[in-house]
Coordinates of N, CA, C and O in Angstrom, one line a residue:
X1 N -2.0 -26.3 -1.4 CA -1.4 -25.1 -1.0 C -1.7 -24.7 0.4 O -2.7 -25.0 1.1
X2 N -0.4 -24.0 0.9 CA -1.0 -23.9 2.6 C -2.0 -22.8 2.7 O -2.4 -22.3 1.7
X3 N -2.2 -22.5 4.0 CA -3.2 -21.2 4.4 C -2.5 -19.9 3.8 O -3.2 -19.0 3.2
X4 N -1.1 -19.7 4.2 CA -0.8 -18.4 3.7 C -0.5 -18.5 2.4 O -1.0 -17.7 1.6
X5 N 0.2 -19.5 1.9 CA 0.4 -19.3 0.2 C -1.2 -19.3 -0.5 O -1.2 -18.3 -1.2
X6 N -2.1 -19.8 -0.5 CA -3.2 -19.4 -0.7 C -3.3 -18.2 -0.9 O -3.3 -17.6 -2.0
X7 N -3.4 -17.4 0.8 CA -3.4 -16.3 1.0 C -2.8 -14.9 -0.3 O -3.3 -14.1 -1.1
X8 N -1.3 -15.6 0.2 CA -1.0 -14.8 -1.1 C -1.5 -14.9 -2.7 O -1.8 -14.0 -3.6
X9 N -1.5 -16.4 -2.7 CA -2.0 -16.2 -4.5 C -3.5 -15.4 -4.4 O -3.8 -14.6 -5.3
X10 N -4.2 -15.5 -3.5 CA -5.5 -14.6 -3.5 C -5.2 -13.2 -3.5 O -6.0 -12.4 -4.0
X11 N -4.1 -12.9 -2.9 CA -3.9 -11.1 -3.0 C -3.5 -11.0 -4.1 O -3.9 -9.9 -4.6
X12 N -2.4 -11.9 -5.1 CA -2.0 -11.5 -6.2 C -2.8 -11.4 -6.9 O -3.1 -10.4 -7.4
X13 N -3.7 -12.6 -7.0 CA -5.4 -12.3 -8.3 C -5.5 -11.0 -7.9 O -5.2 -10.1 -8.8
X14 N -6.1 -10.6 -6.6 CA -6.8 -9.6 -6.7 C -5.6 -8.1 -7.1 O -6.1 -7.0 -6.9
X15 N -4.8 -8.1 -7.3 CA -4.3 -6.8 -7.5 C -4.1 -7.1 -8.9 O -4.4 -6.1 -9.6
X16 N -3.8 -8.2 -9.6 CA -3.8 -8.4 -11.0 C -5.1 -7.9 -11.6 O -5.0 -7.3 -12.7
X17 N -6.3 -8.3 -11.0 CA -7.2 -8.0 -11.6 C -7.6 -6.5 -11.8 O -7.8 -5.9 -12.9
X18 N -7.6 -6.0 -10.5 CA -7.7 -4.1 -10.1 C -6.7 -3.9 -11.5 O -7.1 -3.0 -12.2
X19 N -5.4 -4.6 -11.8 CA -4.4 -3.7 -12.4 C -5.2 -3.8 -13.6 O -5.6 -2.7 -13.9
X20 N -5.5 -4.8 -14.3 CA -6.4 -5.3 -15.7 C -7.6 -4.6 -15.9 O -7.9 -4.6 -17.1
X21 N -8.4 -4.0 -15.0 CA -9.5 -3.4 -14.8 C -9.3 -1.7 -14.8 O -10.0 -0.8 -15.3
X22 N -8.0 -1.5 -14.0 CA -7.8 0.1 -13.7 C -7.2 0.3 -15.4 O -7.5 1.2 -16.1
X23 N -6.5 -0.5 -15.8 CA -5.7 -0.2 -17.4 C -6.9 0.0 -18.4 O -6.7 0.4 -19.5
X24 N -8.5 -0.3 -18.0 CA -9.1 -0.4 -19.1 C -10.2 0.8 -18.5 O -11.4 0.6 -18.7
X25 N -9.8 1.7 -17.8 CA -10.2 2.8 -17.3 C -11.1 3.1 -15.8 O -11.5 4.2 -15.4
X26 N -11.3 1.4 -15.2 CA -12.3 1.7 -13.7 C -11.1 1.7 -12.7 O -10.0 1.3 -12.8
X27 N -11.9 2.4 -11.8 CA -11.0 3.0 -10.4 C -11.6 2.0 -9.1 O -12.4 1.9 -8.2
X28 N -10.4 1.1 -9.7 CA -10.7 -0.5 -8.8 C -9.5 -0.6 -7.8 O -8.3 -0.4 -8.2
X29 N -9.8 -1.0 -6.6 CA -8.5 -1.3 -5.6 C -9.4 -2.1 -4.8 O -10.7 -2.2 -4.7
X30 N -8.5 -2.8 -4.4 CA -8.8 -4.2 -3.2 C -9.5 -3.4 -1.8 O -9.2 -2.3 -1.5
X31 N -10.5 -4.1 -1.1 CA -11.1 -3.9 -0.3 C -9.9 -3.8 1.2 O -9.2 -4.7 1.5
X32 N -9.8 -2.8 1.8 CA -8.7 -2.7 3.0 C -10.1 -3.7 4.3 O -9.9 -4.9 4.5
X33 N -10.8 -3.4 4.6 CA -11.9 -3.9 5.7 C -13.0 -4.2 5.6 O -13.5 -3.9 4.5
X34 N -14.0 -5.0 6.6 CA -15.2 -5.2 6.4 C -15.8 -3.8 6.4 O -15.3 -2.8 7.1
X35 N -17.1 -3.6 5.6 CA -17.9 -3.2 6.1 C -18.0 -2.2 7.7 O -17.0 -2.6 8.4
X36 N -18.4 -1.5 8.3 CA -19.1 -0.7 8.8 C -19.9 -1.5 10.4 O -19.9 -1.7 11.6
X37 N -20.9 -1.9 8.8 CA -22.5 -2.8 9.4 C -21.9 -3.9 9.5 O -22.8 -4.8 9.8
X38 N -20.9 -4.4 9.4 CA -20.6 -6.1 9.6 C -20.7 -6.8 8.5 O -20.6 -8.0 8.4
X39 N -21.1 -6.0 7.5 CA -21.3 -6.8 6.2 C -19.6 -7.3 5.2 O -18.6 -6.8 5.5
X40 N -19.7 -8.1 4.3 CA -18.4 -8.5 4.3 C -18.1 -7.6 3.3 O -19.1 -7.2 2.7
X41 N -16.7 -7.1 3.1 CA -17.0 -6.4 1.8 C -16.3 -7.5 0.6 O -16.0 -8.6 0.7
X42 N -16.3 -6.6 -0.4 CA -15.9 -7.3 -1.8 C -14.9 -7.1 -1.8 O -14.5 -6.0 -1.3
X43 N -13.6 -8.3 -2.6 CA -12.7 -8.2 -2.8 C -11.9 -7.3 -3.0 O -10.7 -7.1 -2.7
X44 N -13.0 -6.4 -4.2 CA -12.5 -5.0 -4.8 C -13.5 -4.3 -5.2 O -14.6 -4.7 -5.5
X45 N -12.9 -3.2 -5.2 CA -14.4 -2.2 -5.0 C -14.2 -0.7 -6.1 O -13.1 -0.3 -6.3
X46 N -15.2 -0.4 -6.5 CA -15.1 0.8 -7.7 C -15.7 0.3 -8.8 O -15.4 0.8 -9.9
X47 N -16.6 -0.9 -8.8 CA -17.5 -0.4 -9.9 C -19.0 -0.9 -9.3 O -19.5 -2.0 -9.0
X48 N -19.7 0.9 -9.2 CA -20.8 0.7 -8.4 C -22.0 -0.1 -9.0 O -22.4 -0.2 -10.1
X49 N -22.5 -0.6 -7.8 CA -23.4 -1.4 -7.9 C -23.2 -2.9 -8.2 O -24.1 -3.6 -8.5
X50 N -21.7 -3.4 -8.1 CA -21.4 -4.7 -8.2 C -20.3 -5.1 -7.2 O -19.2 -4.5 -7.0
X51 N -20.9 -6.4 -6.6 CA -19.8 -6.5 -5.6 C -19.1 -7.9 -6.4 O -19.6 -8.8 -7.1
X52 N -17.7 -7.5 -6.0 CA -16.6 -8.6 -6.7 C -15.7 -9.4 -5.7 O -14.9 -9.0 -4.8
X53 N -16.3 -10.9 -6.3 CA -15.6 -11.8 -5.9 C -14.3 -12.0 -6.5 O -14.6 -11.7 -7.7
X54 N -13.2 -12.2 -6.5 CA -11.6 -13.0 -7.0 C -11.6 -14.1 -6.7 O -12.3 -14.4 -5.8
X55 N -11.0 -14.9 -7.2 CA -10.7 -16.4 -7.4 C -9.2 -16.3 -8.2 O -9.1 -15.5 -9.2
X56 N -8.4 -17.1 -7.7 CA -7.3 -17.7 -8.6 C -7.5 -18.8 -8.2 O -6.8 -19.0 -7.2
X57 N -8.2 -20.0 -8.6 CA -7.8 -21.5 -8.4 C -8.0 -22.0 -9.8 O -8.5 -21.4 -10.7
X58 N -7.6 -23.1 -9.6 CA -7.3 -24.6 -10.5 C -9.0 -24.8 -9.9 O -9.7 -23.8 -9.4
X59 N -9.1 -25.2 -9.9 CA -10.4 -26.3 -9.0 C -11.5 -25.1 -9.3 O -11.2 -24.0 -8.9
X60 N -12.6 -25.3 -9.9 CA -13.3 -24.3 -10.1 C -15.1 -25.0 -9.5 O -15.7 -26.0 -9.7
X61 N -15.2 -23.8 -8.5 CA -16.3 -24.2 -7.9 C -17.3 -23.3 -7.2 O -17.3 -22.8 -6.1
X62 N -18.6 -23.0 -9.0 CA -19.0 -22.1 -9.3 C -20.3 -22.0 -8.4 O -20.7 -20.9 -8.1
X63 N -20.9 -22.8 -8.1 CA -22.1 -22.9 -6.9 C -21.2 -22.5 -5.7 O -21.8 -21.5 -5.3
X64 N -20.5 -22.7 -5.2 CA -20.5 -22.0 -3.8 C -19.8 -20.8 -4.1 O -20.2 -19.9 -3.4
X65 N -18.5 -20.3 -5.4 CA -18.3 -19.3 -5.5 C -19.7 -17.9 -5.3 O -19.9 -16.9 -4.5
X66 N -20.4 -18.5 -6.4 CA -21.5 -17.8 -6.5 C -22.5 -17.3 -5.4 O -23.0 -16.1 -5.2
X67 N -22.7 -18.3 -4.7 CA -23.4 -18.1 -3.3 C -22.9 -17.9 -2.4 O -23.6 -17.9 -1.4
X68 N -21.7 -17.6 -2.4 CA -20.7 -16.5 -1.4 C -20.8 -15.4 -1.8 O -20.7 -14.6 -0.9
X69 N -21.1 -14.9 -3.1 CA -20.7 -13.4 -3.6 C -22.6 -13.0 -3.0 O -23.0 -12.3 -2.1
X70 N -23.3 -13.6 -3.6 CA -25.0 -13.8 -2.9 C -24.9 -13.2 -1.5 O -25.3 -12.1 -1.2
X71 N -24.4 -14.0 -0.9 CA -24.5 -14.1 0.8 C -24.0 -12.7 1.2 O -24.5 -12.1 2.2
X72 N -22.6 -11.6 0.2 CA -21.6 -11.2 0.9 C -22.4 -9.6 0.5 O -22.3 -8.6 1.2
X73 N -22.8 -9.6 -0.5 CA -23.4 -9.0 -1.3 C -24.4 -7.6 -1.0 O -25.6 -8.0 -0.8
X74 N -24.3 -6.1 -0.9 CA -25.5 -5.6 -0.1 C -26.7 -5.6 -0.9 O -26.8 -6.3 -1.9
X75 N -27.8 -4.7 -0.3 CA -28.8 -4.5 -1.1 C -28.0 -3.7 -2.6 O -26.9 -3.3 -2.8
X76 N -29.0 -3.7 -3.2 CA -28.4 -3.1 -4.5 C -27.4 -3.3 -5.2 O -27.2 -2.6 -6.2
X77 N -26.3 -4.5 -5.0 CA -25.3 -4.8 -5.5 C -25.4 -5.9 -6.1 O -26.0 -6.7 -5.4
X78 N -24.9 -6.4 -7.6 CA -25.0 -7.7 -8.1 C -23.5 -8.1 -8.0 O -22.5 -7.6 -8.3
X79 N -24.0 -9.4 -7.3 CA -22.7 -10.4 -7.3 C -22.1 -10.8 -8.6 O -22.7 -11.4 -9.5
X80 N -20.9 -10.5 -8.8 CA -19.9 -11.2 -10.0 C -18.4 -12.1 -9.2 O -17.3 -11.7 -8.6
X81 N -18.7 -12.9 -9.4 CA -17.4 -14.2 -9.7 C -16.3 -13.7 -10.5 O -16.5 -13.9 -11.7
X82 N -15.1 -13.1 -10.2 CA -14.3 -13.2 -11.9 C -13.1 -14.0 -11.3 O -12.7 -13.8 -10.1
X83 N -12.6 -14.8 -11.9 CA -12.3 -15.6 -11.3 C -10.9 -16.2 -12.8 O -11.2 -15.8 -13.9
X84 N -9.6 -17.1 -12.8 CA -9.0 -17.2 -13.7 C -7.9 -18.5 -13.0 O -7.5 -18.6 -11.8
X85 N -7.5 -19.1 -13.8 CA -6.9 -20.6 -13.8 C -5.5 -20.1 -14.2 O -5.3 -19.4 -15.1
X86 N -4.5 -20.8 -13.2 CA -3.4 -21.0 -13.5 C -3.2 -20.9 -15.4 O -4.0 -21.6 -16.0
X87 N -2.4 -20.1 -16.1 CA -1.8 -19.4 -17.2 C -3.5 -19.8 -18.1 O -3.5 -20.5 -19.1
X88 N -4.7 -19.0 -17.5 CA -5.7 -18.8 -17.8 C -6.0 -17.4 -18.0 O -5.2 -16.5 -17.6
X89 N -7.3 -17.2 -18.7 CA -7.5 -15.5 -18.7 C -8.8 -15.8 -18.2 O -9.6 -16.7 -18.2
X90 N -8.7 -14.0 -17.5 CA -9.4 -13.8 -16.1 C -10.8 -14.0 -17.1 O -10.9 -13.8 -18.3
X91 N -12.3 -14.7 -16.1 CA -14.0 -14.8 -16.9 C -14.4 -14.1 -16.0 O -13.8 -13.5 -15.1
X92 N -15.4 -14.2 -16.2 CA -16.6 -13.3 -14.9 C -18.1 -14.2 -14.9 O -18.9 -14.6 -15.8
X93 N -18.0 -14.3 -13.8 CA -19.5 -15.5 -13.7 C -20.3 -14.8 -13.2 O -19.7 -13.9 -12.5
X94 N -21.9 -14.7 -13.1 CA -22.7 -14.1 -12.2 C -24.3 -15.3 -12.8 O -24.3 -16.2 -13.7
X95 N -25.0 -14.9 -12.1 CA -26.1 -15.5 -12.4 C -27.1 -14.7 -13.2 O -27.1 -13.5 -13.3
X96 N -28.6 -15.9 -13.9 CA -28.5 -15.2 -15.6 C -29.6 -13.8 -14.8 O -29.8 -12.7 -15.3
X97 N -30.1 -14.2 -13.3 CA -31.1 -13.3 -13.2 C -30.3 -11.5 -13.0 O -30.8 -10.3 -13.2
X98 N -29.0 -12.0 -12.5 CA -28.4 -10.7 -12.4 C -27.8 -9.8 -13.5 O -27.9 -8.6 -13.7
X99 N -26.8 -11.3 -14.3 CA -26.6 -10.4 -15.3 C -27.4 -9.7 -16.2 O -26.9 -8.8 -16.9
X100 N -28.7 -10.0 -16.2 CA -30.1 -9.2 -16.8 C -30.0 -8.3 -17.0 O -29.9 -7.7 -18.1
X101 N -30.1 -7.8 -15.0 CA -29.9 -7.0 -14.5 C -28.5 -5.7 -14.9 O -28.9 -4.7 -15.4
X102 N -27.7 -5.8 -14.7 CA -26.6 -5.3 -15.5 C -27.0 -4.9 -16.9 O -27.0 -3.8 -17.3
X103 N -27.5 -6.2 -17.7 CA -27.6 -5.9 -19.2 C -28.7 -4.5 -19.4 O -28.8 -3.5 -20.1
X104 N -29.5 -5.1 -18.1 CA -30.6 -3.7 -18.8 C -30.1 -2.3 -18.1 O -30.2 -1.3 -18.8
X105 N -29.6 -2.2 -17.0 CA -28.4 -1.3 -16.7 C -27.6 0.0 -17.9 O -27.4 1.2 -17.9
X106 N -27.4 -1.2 -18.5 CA -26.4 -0.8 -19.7 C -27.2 -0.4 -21.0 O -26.5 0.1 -21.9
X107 N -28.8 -0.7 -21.3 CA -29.3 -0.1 -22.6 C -30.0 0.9 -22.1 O -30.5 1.5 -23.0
X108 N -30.3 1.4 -20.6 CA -31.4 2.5 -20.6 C -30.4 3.7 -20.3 O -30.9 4.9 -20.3

């Protein structure tokens, strides 16, 4: 796939996903700019304290996915992958020390 068709299937994931995400009640829309401080931002933004990566590829490649969302990521934010294959349904990857994190999030 070239540079811009890429491009585009990367904008469709990500509005598909905001749409799949806003239907199940979060107030998610695609990132318009970096950061501020120069920091990168996340693909899409509205659910605090987690920064989100998109992926639409075939070719699945969960170490560098992952250590991009790491790298891109502020303080206080856990990195999630969600990420989905040609006539696949969308997953969400993160690592086990973050999702912990989250899980205990979610019982206190």
């Amino acid at each position: 796939m070239t540079g811009r068709g890429a491009q585009r299937k990367g904008r469709s994931g990500e509005n598909e996903l905001a749409k799949v995400l806003q239907e199940m009640g979060y107030q998610v829309h695609r990132s318009s700019a970096p950061y501020l401080d120069g920091s990168t931002a996340p693909d899409l933004e509205g659910l605090p304290g987690v920064h989100i990566e998109c992926k639409r590829c075939e070719t699945l490649k969960p170490t560098a996915w992952l250590t991009q969302a790491a790298a891109d990521a502020r303080t206080g934010e856990l990195p999630a992958v969600f990420f989905r294959p040609n006539r696949g349904s969308w997953s969400v990857m993160m690592s086990l020390p973050e999702w912990l994190k989250l899980y205990e999030r979610g019982r206190s």
